[in-house]
């Protein structure tokens, strides 16, 4: 998958529209129904997706202007924003997702080349922001609980997600062997006794983020498949 932030923005555009169309097909009052994230309703999830776009817009504004603009204005603003918007009917949620995406896309289009190199909290650098947004949209699309699943992710997206989550995972020690990849990925500091989990890249990424049951995966030596924490 490309690292070019402007090229990635095309993927973000398409992924956001796919999610919005899926949400449009939900019943008008589905905001109170549970989604696949424990403790969250569909309203929680859709509101989070919209507010996340605004958070990333703030970070790009910071990179472009040099004026400190945190993703969320206060430590509690993320939770407060989700709570404030979660009861809205689906039509309002979908409109919010599209409008917040337009603000994000406009912020990305306004970035001069040098601004993409600016270091930022939460994202690492401005150039990583489009990937961060694509990851949020694609993973949370699966969390809606509809027909869209991790099997709909591209192999390139799944591999980049797998590598990122494996790098940040701290509760497991594993060797991951995605099909078609010459070299394994490691989590923690493996030893000779560390189990290896193999399978299709999308199945591995889904399982490691808590979006799949790992039915397609194998464990060597034979044993129980570990239960990773749900990525949020």
GROMACS .gro file of N, CA and C in nm, residues 43-126:
model
  252
   43UNK      N    1  -2.520   0.399   1.703
   43UNK     CA    2  -2.508   0.544   1.718
   43UNK      C    3  -2.373   0.586   1.774
   44UNK      N    4  -2.324   0.512   1.874
   44UNK     CA    5  -2.189   0.538   1.925
   44UNK      C    6  -2.087   0.530   1.811
   45UNK      N    7  -2.097   0.422   1.735
   45UNK     CA    8  -1.997   0.394   1.632
   45UNK      C    9  -1.997   0.500   1.523
   46UNK      N   10  -2.115   0.531   1.469
   46UNK     CA   11  -2.121   0.628   1.360
   46UNK      C   12  -2.079   0.767   1.406
   47UNK      N   13  -2.119   0.805   1.526
   47UNK     CA   14  -2.076   0.935   1.577
   47UNK      C   15  -1.925   0.939   1.595
   48UNK      N   16  -1.868   0.830   1.646
   48UNK     CA   17  -1.722   0.824   1.661
   48UNK      C   18  -1.652   0.841   1.526
   49UNK      N   19  -1.704   0.776   1.422
   49UNK     CA   20  -1.641   0.787   1.290
   49UNK      C   21  -1.639   0.933   1.243
   50UNK      N   22  -1.749   1.003   1.266
   50UNK     CA   23  -1.755   1.143   1.224
   50UNK      C   24  -1.661   1.231   1.306
   51UNK      N   25  -1.663   1.213   1.439
   51UNK     CA   26  -1.578   1.296   1.524
   51UNK      C   27  -1.430   1.264   1.504
   52UNK      N   28  -1.400   1.140   1.467
   52UNK     CA   29  -1.261   1.105   1.436
   52UNK      C   30  -1.212   1.182   1.314
   53UNK      N   31  -1.298   1.200   1.215
   53UNK     CA   32  -1.259   1.281   1.099
   53UNK      C   33  -1.227   1.423   1.141
   54UNK      N   34  -1.308   1.479   1.230
   54UNK     CA   35  -1.280   1.614   1.279
   54UNK      C   36  -1.149   1.619   1.358
   55UNK      N   37  -1.121   1.513   1.433
   55UNK     CA   38  -0.996   1.508   1.509
   55UNK      C   39  -0.876   1.510   1.416
   56UNK      N   40  -0.882   1.432   1.310
   56UNK     CA   41  -0.772   1.430   1.214
   56UNK      C   42  -0.765   1.562   1.135
   57UNK      N   43  -0.879   1.626   1.112
   57UNK     CA   44  -0.878   1.758   1.048
   57UNK      C   45  -0.803   1.857   1.136
   58UNK      N   46  -0.825   1.850   1.266
   58UNK     CA   47  -0.753   1.938   1.358
   58UNK      C   48  -0.603   1.916   1.348
   59UNK      N   49  -0.561   1.791   1.339
   59UNK     CA   50  -0.418   1.763   1.331
   59UNK      C   51  -0.358   1.817   1.201
   60UNK      N   52  -0.428   1.802   1.091
   60UNK     CA   53  -0.376   1.857   0.964
   60UNK      C   54  -0.371   2.009   0.970
   61UNK      N   55  -0.469   2.071   1.035
   61UNK     CA   56  -0.467   2.217   1.052
   61UNK      C   57  -0.346   2.260   1.132
   62UNK      N   58  -0.314   2.184   1.235
   62UNK     CA   59  -0.195   2.210   1.317
   62UNK      C   60  -0.069   2.203   1.230
   63UNK      N   61  -0.059   2.099   1.149
   63UNK     CA   62   0.059   2.081   1.064
   63UNK      C   63   0.072   2.193   0.961
   64UNK      N   64  -0.041   2.236   0.908
   64UNK     CA   65  -0.038   2.337   0.801
   64UNK      C   66  -0.012   2.477   0.855
   65UNK      N   67  -0.072   2.509   0.970
   65UNK     CA   68  -0.065   2.647   1.019
   65UNK      C   69   0.040   2.668   1.126
   66UNK      N   70   0.083   2.560   1.192
   66UNK     CA   71   0.174   2.574   1.304
   66UNK      C   72   0.106   2.614   1.434
   67UNK      N   73  -0.025   2.634   1.429
   67UNK     CA   74  -0.103   2.667   1.549
   67UNK      C   75  -0.146   2.538   1.616
   68UNK      N   76  -0.109   2.520   1.742
   68UNK     CA   77  -0.140   2.395   1.811
   68UNK      C   78  -0.290   2.371   1.815
   69UNK      N   79  -0.333   2.265   1.750
   69UNK     CA   80  -0.475   2.230   1.740
   69UNK      C   81  -0.489   2.082   1.772
   70UNK      N   82  -0.504   2.046   1.898
   70UNK     CA   83  -0.510   1.904   1.934
   70UNK      C   84  -0.626   1.833   1.865
   71UNK      N   85  -0.612   1.703   1.850
   71UNK     CA   86  -0.719   1.623   1.790
   71UNK      C   87  -0.849   1.646   1.864
   72UNK      N   88  -0.843   1.640   1.996
   72UNK     CA   89  -0.959   1.667   2.081
   72UNK      C   90  -0.922   1.777   2.179
   73UNK      N   91  -1.012   1.871   2.197
   73UNK     CA   92  -0.980   1.992   2.272
   73UNK      C   93  -0.946   1.964   2.418
   74UNK      N   94  -1.008   1.861   2.476
   74UNK     CA   95  -0.985   1.827   2.616
   74UNK      C   96  -0.971   1.675   2.627
   75UNK      N   97  -0.919   1.625   2.738
   75UNK     CA   98  -0.907   1.479   2.755
   75UNK      C   99  -1.041   1.406   2.750
   76UNK      N  100  -1.150   1.475   2.781
   76UNK     CA  101  -1.282   1.411   2.781
   76UNK      C  102  -1.365   1.440   2.656
   77UNK      N  103  -1.312   1.521   2.566
   77UNK     CA  104  -1.391   1.566   2.451
   77UNK      C  105  -1.431   1.451   2.359
   78UNK      N  106  -1.344   1.352   2.344
   78UNK     CA  107  -1.377   1.239   2.255
   78UNK      C  108  -1.502   1.167   2.305
   79UNK      N  109  -1.502   1.130   2.432
   79UNK     CA  110  -1.616   1.059   2.489
   79UNK      C  111  -1.740   1.147   2.490
   80UNK      N  112  -1.724   1.273   2.525
   80UNK     CA  113  -1.838   1.365   2.530
   80UNK      C  114  -1.901   1.384   2.393
   81UNK      N  115  -1.819   1.392   2.290
   81UNK     CA  116  -1.871   1.408   2.155
   81UNK      C  117  -1.951   1.288   2.110
   82UNK      N  118  -1.902   1.169   2.143
   82UNK     CA  119  -1.973   1.046   2.106
   82UNK      C  120  -2.106   1.039   2.179
   83UNK      N  121  -2.105   1.069   2.308
   83UNK     CA  122  -2.228   1.064   2.387
   83UNK      C  123  -2.329   1.166   2.337
   84UNK      N  124  -2.282   1.283   2.299
   84UNK     CA  125  -2.372   1.390   2.255
   84UNK      C  126  -2.443   1.355   2.124
   85UNK      N  127  -2.377   1.276   2.039
   85UNK     CA  128  -2.434   1.252   1.906
   85UNK      C  129  -2.495   1.116   1.883
   86UNK      N  130  -2.483   1.025   1.978
   86UNK     CA  131  -2.517   0.886   1.951
   86UNK      C  132  -2.666   0.859   1.936
   87UNK      N  133  -2.752   0.949   1.987
   87UNK     CA  134  -2.896   0.924   1.980
   87UNK      C  135  -2.960   0.974   1.850
   88UNK      N  136  -2.885   1.040   1.765
   88UNK     CA  137  -2.942   1.097   1.642
   88UNK      C  138  -2.988   0.986   1.547
   89UNK      N  139  -3.094   1.011   1.470
   89UNK     CA  140  -3.137   0.910   1.373
   89UNK      C  141  -3.030   0.886   1.266
   90UNK      N  142  -3.043   0.773   1.199
   90UNK     CA  143  -2.940   0.730   1.104
   90UNK      C  144  -2.914   0.834   0.995
   91UNK      N  145  -3.018   0.895   0.944
   91UNK     CA  146  -2.999   0.993   0.836
   91UNK      C  147  -2.907   1.107   0.880
   92UNK      N  148  -2.923   1.153   1.003
   92UNK     CA  149  -2.837   1.259   1.053
   92UNK      C  150  -2.694   1.208   1.073
   93UNK      N  151  -2.681   1.085   1.117
   93UNK     CA  152  -2.549   1.027   1.136
   93UNK      C  153  -2.474   1.018   1.002
   94UNK      N  154  -2.544   0.973   0.899
   94UNK     CA  155  -2.481   0.959   0.768
   94UNK      C  156  -2.440   1.095   0.713
   95UNK      N  157  -2.528   1.194   0.726
   95UNK     CA  158  -2.495   1.329   0.679
   95UNK      C  159  -2.372   1.383   0.753
   96UNK      N  160  -2.364   1.355   0.882
   96UNK     CA  161  -2.250   1.400   0.962
   96UNK      C  162  -2.121   1.335   0.913
   97UNK      N  163  -2.127   1.206   0.883
   97UNK     CA  164  -2.008   1.136   0.834
   97UNK      C  165  -1.960   1.197   0.702
   98UNK      N  166  -2.053   1.223   0.612
   98UNK     CA  167  -2.013   1.282   0.483
   98UNK      C  168  -1.960   1.424   0.501
   99UNK      N  169  -2.025   1.504   0.584
   99UNK     CA  170  -1.981   1.642   0.602
   99UNK      C  171  -1.846   1.650   0.673
  100UNK      N  172  -1.826   1.566   0.773
  100UNK     CA  173  -1.697   1.567   0.843
  100UNK      C  174  -1.585   1.517   0.750
  101UNK      N  175  -1.620   1.422   0.662
  101UNK     CA  176  -1.520   1.376   0.566
  101UNK      C  177  -1.483   1.489   0.469
  102UNK      N  178  -1.581   1.566   0.426
  102UNK     CA  179  -1.549   1.677   0.335
  102UNK      C  180  -1.455   1.776   0.401
  103UNK      N  181  -1.476   1.803   0.528
  103UNK     CA  182  -1.385   1.894   0.599
  103UNK      C  183  -1.244   1.834   0.604
  104UNK      N  184  -1.238   1.704   0.630
  104UNK     CA  185  -1.108   1.638   0.634
  104UNK      C  186  -1.040   1.640   0.498
  105UNK      N  187  -1.116   1.609   0.393
  105UNK     CA  188  -1.060   1.609   0.258
  105UNK      C  189  -1.012   1.748   0.218
  106UNK      N  190  -1.087   1.852   0.256
  106UNK     CA  191  -1.046   1.989   0.225
  106UNK      C  192  -0.916   2.024   0.300
  107UNK      N  193  -0.905   1.977   0.424
  107UNK     CA  194  -0.783   2.004   0.501
  107UNK      C  195  -0.662   1.935   0.438
  108UNK      N  196  -0.682   1.813   0.389
  108UNK     CA  197  -0.572   1.742   0.323
  108UNK      C  198  -0.533   1.811   0.192
  109UNK      N  199  -0.632   1.857   0.117
  109UNK     CA  200  -0.603   1.923  -0.011
  109UNK      C  201  -0.529   2.055   0.009
  110UNK      N  202  -0.548   2.117   0.125
  110UNK     CA  203  -0.485   2.247   0.152
  110UNK      C  204  -0.341   2.233   0.204
  111UNK      N  205  -0.295   2.112   0.225
  111UNK     CA  206  -0.162   2.092   0.283
  111UNK      C  207  -0.052   2.119   0.181
  112UNK      N  208   0.040   2.212   0.209
  112UNK     CA  209   0.159   2.224   0.124
  112UNK      C  210   0.251   2.105   0.148
  113UNK      N  211   0.338   2.078   0.054
  113UNK     CA  212   0.421   1.958   0.061
  113UNK      C  213   0.500   1.950   0.191
  114UNK      N  214   0.555   2.063   0.235
  114UNK     CA  215   0.640   2.060   0.354
  114UNK      C  216   0.560   2.031   0.482
  115UNK      N  217   0.431   2.060   0.482
  115UNK     CA  218   0.350   2.039   0.602
  115UNK      C  219   0.331   1.891   0.633
  116UNK      N  220   0.341   1.805   0.532
  116UNK     CA  221   0.323   1.662   0.555
  116UNK      C  222   0.435   1.602   0.641
  117UNK      N  223   0.546   1.673   0.654
  117UNK     CA  224   0.658   1.621   0.734
  117UNK      C  225   0.651   1.663   0.881
  118UNK      N  226   0.553   1.744   0.917
  118UNK     CA  227   0.544   1.797   1.053
  118UNK      C  228   0.508   1.684   1.151
  119UNK      N  229   0.585   1.668   1.260
  119UNK     CA  230   0.550   1.568   1.361
  119UNK      C  231   0.425   1.608   1.437
  120UNK      N  232   0.341   1.509   1.469
  120UNK     CA  233   0.215   1.535   1.537
  120UNK      C  234   0.189   1.430   1.644
  121UNK      N  235   0.126   1.469   1.754
  121UNK     CA  236   0.083   1.368   1.851
  121UNK      C  237  -0.030   1.284   1.792
  122UNK      N  238  -0.046   1.164   1.840
  122UNK     CA  239  -0.152   1.071   1.799
  122UNK      C  240  -0.122   1.007   1.665
  123UNK      N  241  -0.065   1.082   1.570
  123UNK     CA  242  -0.043   1.028   1.437
  123UNK      C  243   0.103   0.996   1.408
  124UNK      N  244   0.195   1.059   1.479
  124UNK     CA  245   0.337   1.044   1.450
  124UNK      C  246   0.386   1.154   1.360
  125UNK      N  247   0.325   1.168   1.244
  125UNK     CA  248   0.354   1.279   1.154
  125UNK      C  249   0.231   1.305   1.070
  126UNK      N  250   0.227   1.422   1.008
  126UNK     CA  251   0.109   1.455   0.927
  126UNK      C  252   0.090   1.356   0.813
   0.00000   0.00000   0.00000
